[in-house]
GROMACS .gro file of C-alpha atoms in nm:
model
  255
    1UNK     CA    1   9.432  11.331   7.477
    2UNK     CA    2   9.197  11.034   7.523
    3UNK     CA    3   8.826  11.102   7.593
    4UNK     CA    4   8.688  10.878   7.869
    5UNK     CA    5   8.316  10.939   7.881
    6UNK     CA    6   8.184  10.639   8.076
    7UNK     CA    7   8.306  10.657   8.436
    8UNK     CA    8   8.267  10.414   8.726
    9UNK     CA    9   8.305  10.567   9.073
   10UNK     CA   10   8.419  10.345   9.360
   11UNK     CA   11   8.460  10.479   9.713
   12UNK     CA   12   8.599  10.365  10.045
   13UNK     CA   13   8.370  10.346  10.346
   14UNK     CA   14   8.494  10.682  10.478
   15UNK     CA   15   8.221  10.947  10.493
   16UNK     CA   16   8.421  11.196  10.286
   17UNK     CA   17   8.473  10.937  10.010
   18UNK     CA   18   8.106  10.839  10.010
   19UNK     CA   19   8.002  11.205   9.980
   20UNK     CA   20   8.250  11.255   9.695
   21UNK     CA   21   8.115  10.951   9.512
   22UNK     CA   22   7.759  11.086   9.524
   23UNK     CA   23   7.864  11.436   9.413
   24UNK     CA   24   8.072  11.308   9.121
   25UNK     CA   25   7.812  11.055   9.009
   26UNK     CA   26   7.546  11.326   9.012
   27UNK     CA   27   7.771  11.556   8.805
   28UNK     CA   28   7.905  11.303   8.554
   29UNK     CA   29   7.675  11.005   8.562
   30UNK     CA   30   7.803  10.662   8.660
   31UNK     CA   31   7.822  10.315   8.509
   32UNK     CA   32   7.930   9.976   8.652
   33UNK     CA   33   8.308   9.911   8.636
   34UNK     CA   34   8.270   9.647   8.364
   35UNK     CA   35   8.101   9.904   8.133
   36UNK     CA   36   8.334  10.195   8.208
   37UNK     CA   37   8.607  10.359   8.003
   38UNK     CA   38   8.779  10.448   8.332
   39UNK     CA   39   8.739  10.367   8.701
   40UNK     CA   40   8.774  10.649   8.954
   41UNK     CA   41   8.877  10.530   9.303
   42UNK     CA   42   8.796  10.763   9.593
   43UNK     CA   43   8.989  10.703   9.913
   44UNK     CA   44   9.350  10.654  10.018
   45UNK     CA   45   9.628  10.427   9.900
   46UNK     CA   46   9.480  10.127  10.080
   47UNK     CA   47   9.154  10.162   9.890
   48UNK     CA   48   9.345  10.217   9.565
   49UNK     CA   49   9.522   9.883   9.613
   50UNK     CA   50   9.187   9.721   9.693
   51UNK     CA   51   9.037   9.867   9.375
   52UNK     CA   52   9.327   9.755   9.156
   53UNK     CA   53   9.308   9.401   9.293
   54UNK     CA   54   8.931   9.391   9.257
   55UNK     CA   55   8.923   9.513   8.896
   56UNK     CA   56   9.241   9.353   8.756
   57UNK     CA   57   9.046   9.119   8.526
   58UNK     CA   58   8.869   9.414   8.358
   59UNK     CA   59   9.183   9.572   8.206
   60UNK     CA   60   9.046   9.919   8.283
   61UNK     CA   61   9.258  10.223   8.375
   62UNK     CA   62   9.211  10.341   8.733
   63UNK     CA   63   9.235  10.706   8.836
   64UNK     CA   64   9.263  10.766   9.210
   65UNK     CA   65   9.145  11.078   9.389
   66UNK     CA   66   9.269  11.125   9.743
   67UNK     CA   67   9.000  11.119  10.008
   68UNK     CA   68   9.219  10.949  10.267
   69UNK     CA   69   9.528  11.019  10.475
   70UNK     CA   70   9.789  10.867  10.242
   71UNK     CA   71   9.779  10.928   9.869
   72UNK     CA   72  10.102  10.825   9.698
   73UNK     CA   73   9.904  10.643   9.429
   74UNK     CA   74   9.633  10.909   9.420
   75UNK     CA   75   9.570  11.239   9.245
   76UNK     CA   76   9.451  11.551   9.424
   77UNK     CA   77   9.079  11.556   9.489
   78UNK     CA   78   8.892  11.821   9.293
   79UNK     CA   79   8.534  11.790   9.170
   80UNK     CA   80   8.583  12.042   8.889
   81UNK     CA   81   8.727  11.957   8.548
   82UNK     CA   82   8.729  11.581   8.600
   83UNK     CA   83   8.652  11.495   8.238
   84UNK     CA   84   8.943  11.707   8.117
   85UNK     CA   85   9.177  11.560   8.378
   86UNK     CA   86   9.086  11.205   8.278
   87UNK     CA   87   9.139  11.284   7.910
   88UNK     CA   88   9.485  11.434   7.978
   89UNK     CA   89   9.602  11.177   8.234
   90UNK     CA   90   9.919  10.975   8.179
   91UNK     CA   91   9.911  10.597   8.222
   92UNK     CA   92  10.160  10.387   8.421
   93UNK     CA   93  10.168  10.006   8.390
   94UNK     CA   94  10.245   9.809   8.705
   95UNK     CA   95  10.307   9.434   8.730
   96UNK     CA   96  10.236   9.278   9.071
   97UNK     CA   97  10.427   9.014   9.264
   98UNK     CA   98  10.301   8.658   9.289
   99UNK     CA   99  10.327   8.495   9.633
  100UNK     CA  100  10.310   8.121   9.695
  101UNK     CA  101  10.322   8.040  10.065
  102UNK     CA  102  10.313   7.695  10.226
  103UNK     CA  103  10.170   7.672  10.577
  104UNK     CA  104  10.276   7.438  10.855
  105UNK     CA  105   9.955   7.244  10.784
  106UNK     CA  106  10.068   7.184  10.424
  107UNK     CA  107   9.812   7.421  10.272
  108UNK     CA  108   9.924   7.640   9.982
  109UNK     CA  109   9.824   8.007   9.978
  110UNK     CA  110   9.865   8.219   9.664
  111UNK     CA  111   9.812   8.593   9.624
  112UNK     CA  112   9.918   8.893   9.417
  113UNK     CA  113  10.079   9.201   9.569
  114UNK     CA  114  10.114   9.540   9.400
  115UNK     CA  115  10.333   9.690   9.674
  116UNK     CA  116  10.516   9.410   9.854
  117UNK     CA  117  10.519   9.062   9.997
  118UNK     CA  118  10.648   9.063  10.354
  119UNK     CA  119  10.738   8.800  10.611
  120UNK     CA  120  10.694   8.907  10.973
  121UNK     CA  121  10.769   8.737  11.299
  122UNK     CA  122  10.447   8.626  11.468
  123UNK     CA  123  10.584   8.557  11.815
  124UNK     CA  124  10.810   8.709  12.081
  125UNK     CA  125  11.133   8.579  11.927
  126UNK     CA  126  11.304   8.700  11.612
  127UNK     CA  127  11.244   8.510  11.290
  128UNK     CA  128  11.512   8.295  11.130
  129UNK     CA  129  11.497   8.285  10.751
  130UNK     CA  130  11.698   8.119  10.478
  131UNK     CA  131  11.705   8.319  10.152
  132UNK     CA  132  11.741   8.166   9.807
  133UNK     CA  133  11.741   8.349   9.473
  134UNK     CA  134  11.679   8.160   9.149
  135UNK     CA  135  11.727   7.828   9.327
  136UNK     CA  136  12.060   7.917   9.490
  137UNK     CA  137  12.092   7.976   9.863
  138UNK     CA  138  12.225   8.328   9.910
  139UNK     CA  139  12.195   8.356  10.288
  140UNK     CA  140  12.187   8.053  10.514
  141UNK     CA  141  12.037   8.237  10.809
  142UNK     CA  142  11.890   8.585  10.854
  143UNK     CA  143  11.782   8.664  11.210
  144UNK     CA  144  11.536   8.953  11.195
  145UNK     CA  145  11.190   9.088  11.268
  146UNK     CA  146  11.104   9.021  10.904
  147UNK     CA  147  11.192   9.068  10.540
  148UNK     CA  148  11.010   9.181  10.228
  149UNK     CA  149  11.027   9.196   9.852
  150UNK     CA  150  10.893   9.521   9.704
  151UNK     CA  151  10.806   9.641   9.354
  152UNK     CA  152  10.910   9.989   9.236
  153UNK     CA  153  10.552  10.108   9.295
  154UNK     CA  154  10.565   9.977   9.652
  155UNK     CA  155  10.921  10.083   9.727
  156UNK     CA  156  10.807  10.403   9.904
  157UNK     CA  157  10.572  10.214  10.135
  158UNK     CA  158  10.673   9.949  10.393
  159UNK     CA  159  11.004   9.900  10.212
  160UNK     CA  160  11.106  10.265  10.254
  161UNK     CA  161  11.004  10.277  10.620
  162UNK     CA  162  11.230   9.972  10.670
  163UNK     CA  163  11.521  10.172  10.518
  164UNK     CA  164  11.497   9.999  10.182
  165UNK     CA  165  11.580  10.183   9.857
  166UNK     CA  166  11.332  10.376   9.644
  167UNK     CA  167  11.321  10.215   9.299
  168UNK     CA  168  11.253  10.415   8.979
  169UNK     CA  169  10.948  10.306   8.781
  170UNK     CA  170  11.057  10.106   8.479
  171UNK     CA  171  11.385   9.999   8.641
  172UNK     CA  172  11.296   9.627   8.622
  173UNK     CA  173  11.436   9.583   8.972
  174UNK     CA  174  11.294   9.443   9.296
  175UNK     CA  175  11.403   9.538   9.648
  176UNK     CA  176  11.474   9.267   9.906
  177UNK     CA  177  11.482   9.442  10.242
  178UNK     CA  178  11.533   9.318  10.596
  179UNK     CA  179  11.349   9.455  10.897
  180UNK     CA  180  11.555   9.501  11.213
  181UNK     CA  181  11.822   9.253  11.106
  182UNK     CA  182  12.019   9.112  11.402
  183UNK     CA  183  12.243   8.872  11.209
  184UNK     CA  184  12.403   8.961  10.977
  185UNK     CA  185  12.420   9.282  11.178
  186UNK     CA  186  12.262   9.580  10.999
  187UNK     CA  187  12.211   9.388  10.674
  188UNK     CA  188  11.987   9.613  10.463
  189UNK     CA  189  11.904   9.374  10.181
  190UNK     CA  190  11.969   9.351   9.808
  191UNK     CA  191  11.857   9.476   9.468
  192UNK     CA  192  11.740   9.196   9.238
  193UNK     CA  193  11.639   9.181   8.872
  194UNK     CA  194  11.266   9.177   8.813
  195UNK     CA  195  11.297   8.824   8.673
  196UNK     CA  196  11.440   8.689   9.001
  197UNK     CA  197  11.257   8.421   9.197
  198UNK     CA  198  11.299   8.465   9.571
  199UNK     CA  199  11.236   8.192   9.827
  200UNK     CA  200  11.226   8.229  10.204
  201UNK     CA  201  11.244   7.915  10.419
  202UNK     CA  202  11.140   7.962  10.781
  203UNK     CA  203  11.387   7.802  11.023
  204UNK     CA  204  11.255   7.676  11.357
  205UNK     CA  205  10.893   7.758  11.257
  206UNK     CA  206  10.733   7.611  11.569
  207UNK     CA  207  10.960   7.810  11.801
  208UNK     CA  208  10.977   8.121  11.581
  209UNK     CA  209  10.645   8.146  11.391
  210UNK     CA  210  10.623   8.369  11.084
  211UNK     CA  211  10.332   8.520  10.892
  212UNK     CA  212  10.335   8.614  10.523
  213UNK     CA  213  10.155   8.925  10.403
  214UNK     CA  214  10.066   9.024  10.045
  215UNK     CA  215   9.937   9.383  10.034
  216UNK     CA  216   9.791   9.343  10.386
  217UNK     CA  217   9.635   9.001  10.323
  218UNK     CA  218   9.795   8.774  10.579
  219UNK     CA  219   9.867   8.403  10.618
  220UNK     CA  220   9.992   8.277  10.954
  221UNK     CA  221  10.221   7.988  11.031
  222UNK     CA  222  10.406   7.972  10.698
  223UNK     CA  223  10.713   7.753  10.654
  224UNK     CA  224  10.819   7.872  10.308
  225UNK     CA  225  10.731   8.156  10.072
  226UNK     CA  226  10.818   8.193   9.704
  227UNK     CA  227  10.793   8.534   9.535
  228UNK     CA  228  10.826   8.637   9.171
  229UNK     CA  229  10.702   8.912   8.943
  230UNK     CA  230  10.382   8.834   8.750
  231UNK     CA  231  10.413   8.996   8.403
  232UNK     CA  232  10.084   8.846   8.280
  233UNK     CA  233   9.890   9.081   8.512
  234UNK     CA  234   9.889   9.453   8.432
  235UNK     CA  235   9.754   9.730   8.649
  236UNK     CA  236   9.686  10.053   8.459
  237UNK     CA  237   9.711  10.360   8.684
  238UNK     CA  238   9.636  10.715   8.567
  239UNK     CA  239   9.809  11.029   8.694
  240UNK     CA  240   9.771  11.398   8.622
  241UNK     CA  241  10.048  11.525   8.388
  242UNK     CA  242  10.366  11.602   8.581
  243UNK     CA  243  10.251  11.406   8.885
  244UNK     CA  244  10.314  11.047   8.777
  245UNK     CA  245  10.489  10.775   8.972
  246UNK     CA  246  10.832  10.860   8.831
  247UNK     CA  247  10.809  11.219   8.952
  248UNK     CA  248  10.673  11.111   9.290
  249UNK     CA  249  10.950  10.857   9.341
  250UNK     CA  250  11.216  11.120   9.268
  251UNK     CA  251  11.047  11.385   9.483
  252UNK     CA  252  11.011  11.146   9.778
  253UNK     CA  253  11.391  11.117   9.802
  254UNK     CA  254  11.439  11.489   9.862
  255UNK     CA  255  11.199  11.543  10.154
   0.00000   0.00000   0.00000
């Protein structure tokens, strides 16, 4: 049990989240994130990702309370007993992915992604991608709507909706998943060690443009994308006992 007395409350722009922020701040007091023992994020999964990215340099645990439509990374919203819940919460450590994308104009774009880095066709024709892992070409040509690399924490998001596998937390594995693969027909992807470095080269980029997306932050007209895990960055996420990521990942596979 770890007392967390100084709380920062951050809320999405949704009216219900703004109302919750005011009620909780009035009940518990509030401090800026840099002075807090814990940050409470009020919203849905999208806002939780935004909060984690925005506070990653503070090394503060983040406890999400669901005030949105999707809440895989969130705890149930309840104004009562918050101090006790924060003290009893279990902590999960998540390492993000690092994306380095090169555009057709030669510009380099870098970003971190907690859930996934995805490549998506940006025109009417399917994308053509070459896939390399740790410097070795593994697939000369994948014709598809897109492909992604997902962390265990993000494996139930876009990856799962694209028929990729759910990865247990702590498995030190990444999912490489294709979206609507045409050739090779019905290729679903691969499981890779967390240490793997994945590179996508875009074939025929002028005819078949591709965009790269890191947790919904997009770069258009990319010609190559390199993806690797970033162990130097840690996201600390708090969950109520018995409702952590491991339990959620298992439960998600039986619904």
